[in-house]
Amino acid sequence: DYNNLEDYTEKLSKLLKNDFVRFCDLIMKSDLKRFRQLVTVLGYLINTYRDPTNPRAVIFCDESISDTPQGGSGKGLILKSIAKMRLTTSISGKNFDPANQFCFAGFKDNSNILVIDDIVKNFDFENLFFYMTEGLVIRKLHQNPIMLDGANFPKMALTTNYTVLGSSSSHERRKIEIELHNYFSNEHKPV
């Protein structure tokens, strides 16, 4: 909470000496509004409170979308940083099928955050609506199902190199999209 933009800018310039803060600034194109959006989302994911009446999925995507996505913008690093503070389970988005009853079998039932990493082109975000509002049923072979709902339900984060389809009010109230500037790439990697 700062009284004005100048206070915020002065504080940010001091913080930019920190590698992680500098990384976040670069992937947000050194734009204060975007930087504040990222910091807010990181705070949301790190906080253990989850409002069951307002389920959201944070979607990290590249600012520049094309038919041949480049990736390497820092989406994975952001989620690895969160995993240093909260127990996170990552599931591959390449073969994630919400219709498969065992799609969450790899989920650790005490995780705070479920990451579906690198979702495919034309991923139907609507397939997650039920899980976001009603909860997850974790089915593993030869074990009793575990139901996670309400306060026990993990927050969700997705990464993608593509646009997540859907613009209805149902879609909009369930997602928070964070576009990462392509400062980093395959040739220009963060240290």
Short mmCIF file of C-alpha atoms in Angstrom, two decimals:
data_model
loop_
_atom_site.label_atom_id
_atom_site.label_comp_id
_atom_site.label_asym_id
_atom_site.label_seq_id
_atom_site.Cartn_x
_atom_site.Cartn_y
_atom_site.Cartn_z
CA ASP A 1 0.00 0.00 0.00
CA TYR A 2 1.57 3.21 -1.19
CA ASN A 3 0.15 6.71 -1.12
CA ASN A 4 0.99 7.40 -4.74
CA LEU A 5 2.75 6.04 -7.78
CA GLU A 6 5.99 7.87 -6.89
CA ASP A 7 6.20 6.04 -3.52
CA TYR A 8 5.61 2.77 -5.33
CA THR A 9 8.20 3.53 -8.01
CA GLU A 10 10.80 4.52 -5.41
CA LYS A 11 10.24 1.31 -3.42
CA LEU A 12 10.33 -0.82 -6.60
CA SER A 13 13.63 0.70 -7.73
CA LYS A 14 15.19 -0.40 -4.43
CA LEU A 15 13.70 -3.87 -4.74
CA LEU A 16 15.02 -4.32 -8.29
CA LYS A 17 18.40 -5.13 -6.81
CA ASN A 18 16.87 -8.51 -5.84
CA ASP A 19 17.28 -11.06 -8.66
CA PHE A 20 13.77 -12.45 -8.35
CA VAL A 21 12.15 -9.02 -8.27
CA ARG A 22 14.23 -8.00 -11.30
CA PHE A 23 13.15 -11.20 -13.10
CA CYS A 24 9.49 -10.42 -12.35
CA ASP A 25 9.94 -6.86 -13.57
CA LEU A 26 11.47 -8.05 -16.85
CA ILE A 27 8.74 -10.61 -17.58
CA MET A 28 6.17 -7.90 -16.89
CA LYS A 29 7.85 -5.57 -19.41
CA SER A 30 8.90 -3.14 -16.65
CA ASP A 31 5.27 -2.01 -16.54
CA LEU A 32 4.19 -1.08 -12.98
CA LYS A 33 0.55 -2.06 -13.54
CA ARG A 34 1.53 -5.50 -14.87
CA PHE A 35 4.13 -5.94 -12.13
CA ARG A 36 1.53 -5.22 -9.46
CA GLN A 37 -0.81 -7.72 -11.14
CA LEU A 38 1.89 -10.41 -10.98
CA VAL A 39 2.72 -9.64 -7.35
CA THR A 40 -0.98 -9.80 -6.46
CA VAL A 41 -1.36 -13.18 -8.16
CA LEU A 42 1.76 -14.53 -6.45
CA GLY A 43 0.31 -13.40 -3.13
CA TYR A 44 -3.00 -15.09 -3.98
CA LEU A 45 -1.30 -18.38 -4.81
CA ILE A 46 0.99 -18.32 -1.78
CA ASN A 47 -1.81 -17.49 0.65
CA THR A 48 -3.47 -20.64 1.99
CA TYR A 49 -6.96 -19.11 2.14
CA ARG A 50 -9.26 -20.23 -0.65
CA ASP A 51 -12.71 -18.74 -1.03
CA PRO A 52 -14.92 -21.65 -2.16
CA THR A 53 -17.49 -19.16 -3.51
CA ASN A 54 -14.92 -17.55 -5.82
CA PRO A 55 -12.82 -20.29 -7.42
CA ARG A 56 -10.14 -19.01 -9.78
CA ALA A 57 -7.44 -20.57 -11.90
CA VAL A 58 -4.34 -18.52 -12.60
CA ILE A 59 -3.25 -18.94 -16.19
CA PHE A 60 0.33 -17.99 -17.07
CA CYS A 61 0.75 -17.50 -20.81
CA ASP A 62 3.09 -15.82 -23.25
CA GLU A 63 2.35 -12.27 -24.30
CA SER A 64 3.02 -13.16 -27.95
CA ILE A 65 0.95 -16.07 -29.16
CA SER A 66 1.64 -17.71 -32.52
CA ASP A 67 1.04 -21.02 -34.27
CA THR A 68 4.58 -22.06 -33.35
CA PRO A 69 4.95 -21.01 -29.71
CA GLN A 70 8.45 -20.41 -28.45
CA GLY A 71 7.99 -20.79 -24.68
CA GLY A 72 10.89 -20.11 -22.34
CA SER A 73 9.36 -16.85 -21.10
CA GLY A 74 9.58 -17.79 -17.40
CA LYS A 75 6.24 -19.43 -16.66
CA GLY A 76 7.90 -22.51 -15.19
CA LEU A 77 10.30 -20.44 -13.07
CA ILE A 78 7.45 -18.49 -11.55
CA LEU A 79 5.73 -21.72 -10.52
CA LYS A 80 8.99 -23.21 -9.21
CA SER A 81 9.38 -20.14 -7.01
CA ILE A 82 5.88 -20.67 -5.61
CA ALA A 83 6.72 -24.32 -4.97
CA LYS A 84 9.48 -23.13 -2.63
CA MET A 85 6.78 -21.74 -0.34
CA ARG A 86 3.75 -23.99 -0.88
CA LEU A 87 3.40 -27.68 -1.60
CA THR A 88 2.64 -27.91 -5.29
CA THR A 89 1.69 -30.83 -7.51
CA SER A 90 2.40 -30.50 -11.22
CA ILE A 91 0.52 -32.50 -13.82
CA SER A 92 1.54 -32.54 -17.46
CA GLY A 93 -0.92 -30.63 -19.58
CA LYS A 94 0.22 -32.44 -22.72
CA ASN A 95 -1.69 -35.61 -21.82
CA PHE A 96 -4.14 -34.21 -19.26
CA ASP A 97 -7.66 -35.45 -19.92
CA PRO A 98 -10.29 -34.25 -17.43
CA ALA A 99 -12.65 -36.99 -18.66
CA ASN A 100 -10.22 -39.66 -17.40
CA GLN A 101 -11.24 -40.71 -13.88
CA PHE A 102 -7.56 -41.02 -12.93
CA CYS A 103 -6.53 -37.60 -14.32
CA PHE A 104 -5.60 -36.39 -10.81
CA ALA A 105 -3.95 -39.63 -9.67
CA GLY A 106 -0.58 -37.91 -9.34
CA PHE A 107 -1.98 -35.21 -7.07
CA LYS A 108 -0.59 -35.19 -3.54
CA ASP A 109 -3.69 -34.71 -1.40
CA ASN A 110 -1.95 -32.26 0.95
CA SER A 111 -0.81 -29.93 -1.86
CA ASN A 112 -1.88 -26.30 -1.76
CA ILE A 113 -1.59 -25.74 -5.50
CA LEU A 114 -2.40 -27.90 -8.50
CA VAL A 115 -0.41 -26.94 -11.58
CA ILE A 116 -1.46 -28.19 -14.99
CA ASP A 117 1.71 -27.44 -16.87
CA ASP A 118 1.88 -26.70 -20.58
CA ILE A 119 -1.75 -27.23 -21.57
CA VAL A 120 -2.32 -28.04 -25.23
CA LYS A 121 -3.69 -25.83 -27.97
CA ASN A 122 -7.50 -25.59 -27.89
CA PHE A 123 -7.62 -26.84 -24.28
CA ASP A 124 -11.23 -26.65 -23.14
CA PHE A 125 -11.00 -24.62 -19.92
CA GLU A 126 -14.69 -25.29 -19.33
CA ASN A 127 -13.80 -28.91 -18.51
CA LEU A 128 -12.26 -27.63 -15.26
CA PHE A 129 -15.35 -25.71 -14.10
CA PHE A 130 -16.83 -28.65 -12.20
CA TYR A 131 -13.57 -29.35 -10.39
CA MET A 132 -13.10 -25.69 -9.53
CA THR A 133 -16.56 -25.31 -7.99
CA GLU A 134 -17.31 -28.78 -6.61
CA GLY A 135 -13.86 -30.13 -5.81
CA LEU A 136 -11.51 -32.88 -6.88
CA VAL A 137 -11.94 -36.57 -6.55
CA ILE A 138 -8.53 -38.15 -6.52
CA ARG A 139 -8.66 -41.73 -7.73
CA LYS A 140 -5.61 -43.94 -7.60
CA LEU A 141 -5.48 -47.57 -8.57
CA HIS A 142 -6.42 -49.94 -5.73
CA GLN A 143 -7.11 -47.11 -3.28
CA ASN A 144 -10.25 -45.45 -1.98
CA PRO A 145 -11.05 -42.13 -3.68
CA ILE A 146 -10.20 -38.94 -1.80
CA MET A 147 -12.58 -35.97 -2.10
CA LEU A 148 -11.13 -32.49 -1.79
CA ASP A 149 -13.59 -29.63 -1.60
CA GLY A 150 -14.11 -26.31 0.12
CA ALA A 151 -11.12 -25.19 2.15
CA ASN A 152 -9.19 -28.39 1.32
CA PHE A 153 -9.38 -27.84 -2.42
CA PRO A 154 -6.11 -26.64 -3.94
CA LYS A 155 -5.74 -23.46 -5.92
CA MET A 156 -5.15 -24.05 -9.62
CA ALA A 157 -2.49 -22.67 -11.92
CA LEU A 158 -2.08 -23.45 -15.59
CA THR A 159 0.73 -22.67 -18.01
CA THR A 160 0.32 -22.50 -21.73
CA ASN A 161 1.93 -21.25 -24.91
CA TYR A 162 -1.53 -20.79 -26.43
CA THR A 163 -4.65 -18.74 -25.90
CA VAL A 164 -7.11 -20.32 -23.47
CA LEU A 165 -10.43 -20.45 -25.28
CA GLY A 166 -13.68 -19.13 -23.87
CA SER A 167 -14.86 -15.62 -23.11
CA SER A 168 -18.25 -16.13 -21.47
CA SER A 169 -18.93 -14.68 -18.04
CA SER A 170 -18.42 -18.20 -16.63
CA HIS A 171 -14.95 -18.29 -18.14
CA GLU A 172 -14.05 -14.76 -17.09
CA ARG A 173 -15.02 -15.19 -13.44
CA ARG A 174 -12.99 -18.39 -13.12
CA LYS A 175 -9.67 -17.32 -14.61
CA ILE A 176 -6.95 -14.82 -13.97
CA GLU A 177 -4.65 -14.52 -16.96
CA ILE A 178 -1.09 -13.31 -16.56
CA GLU A 179 0.71 -12.58 -19.81
CA LEU A 180 4.49 -12.81 -19.58
CA HIS A 181 6.56 -10.57 -21.80
CA ASN A 182 8.95 -12.53 -23.99
CA TYR A 183 12.07 -10.90 -22.55
CA PHE A 184 13.55 -14.36 -22.05
CA SER A 185 13.68 -16.98 -24.74
CA ASN A 186 15.50 -20.13 -25.77
CA GLU A 187 18.54 -18.02 -26.72
CA HIS A 188 18.30 -15.53 -23.81
CA LYS A 189 17.75 -17.51 -20.62
CA PRO A 190 17.59 -16.12 -17.08
CA VAL A 191 20.56 -17.01 -14.89
#
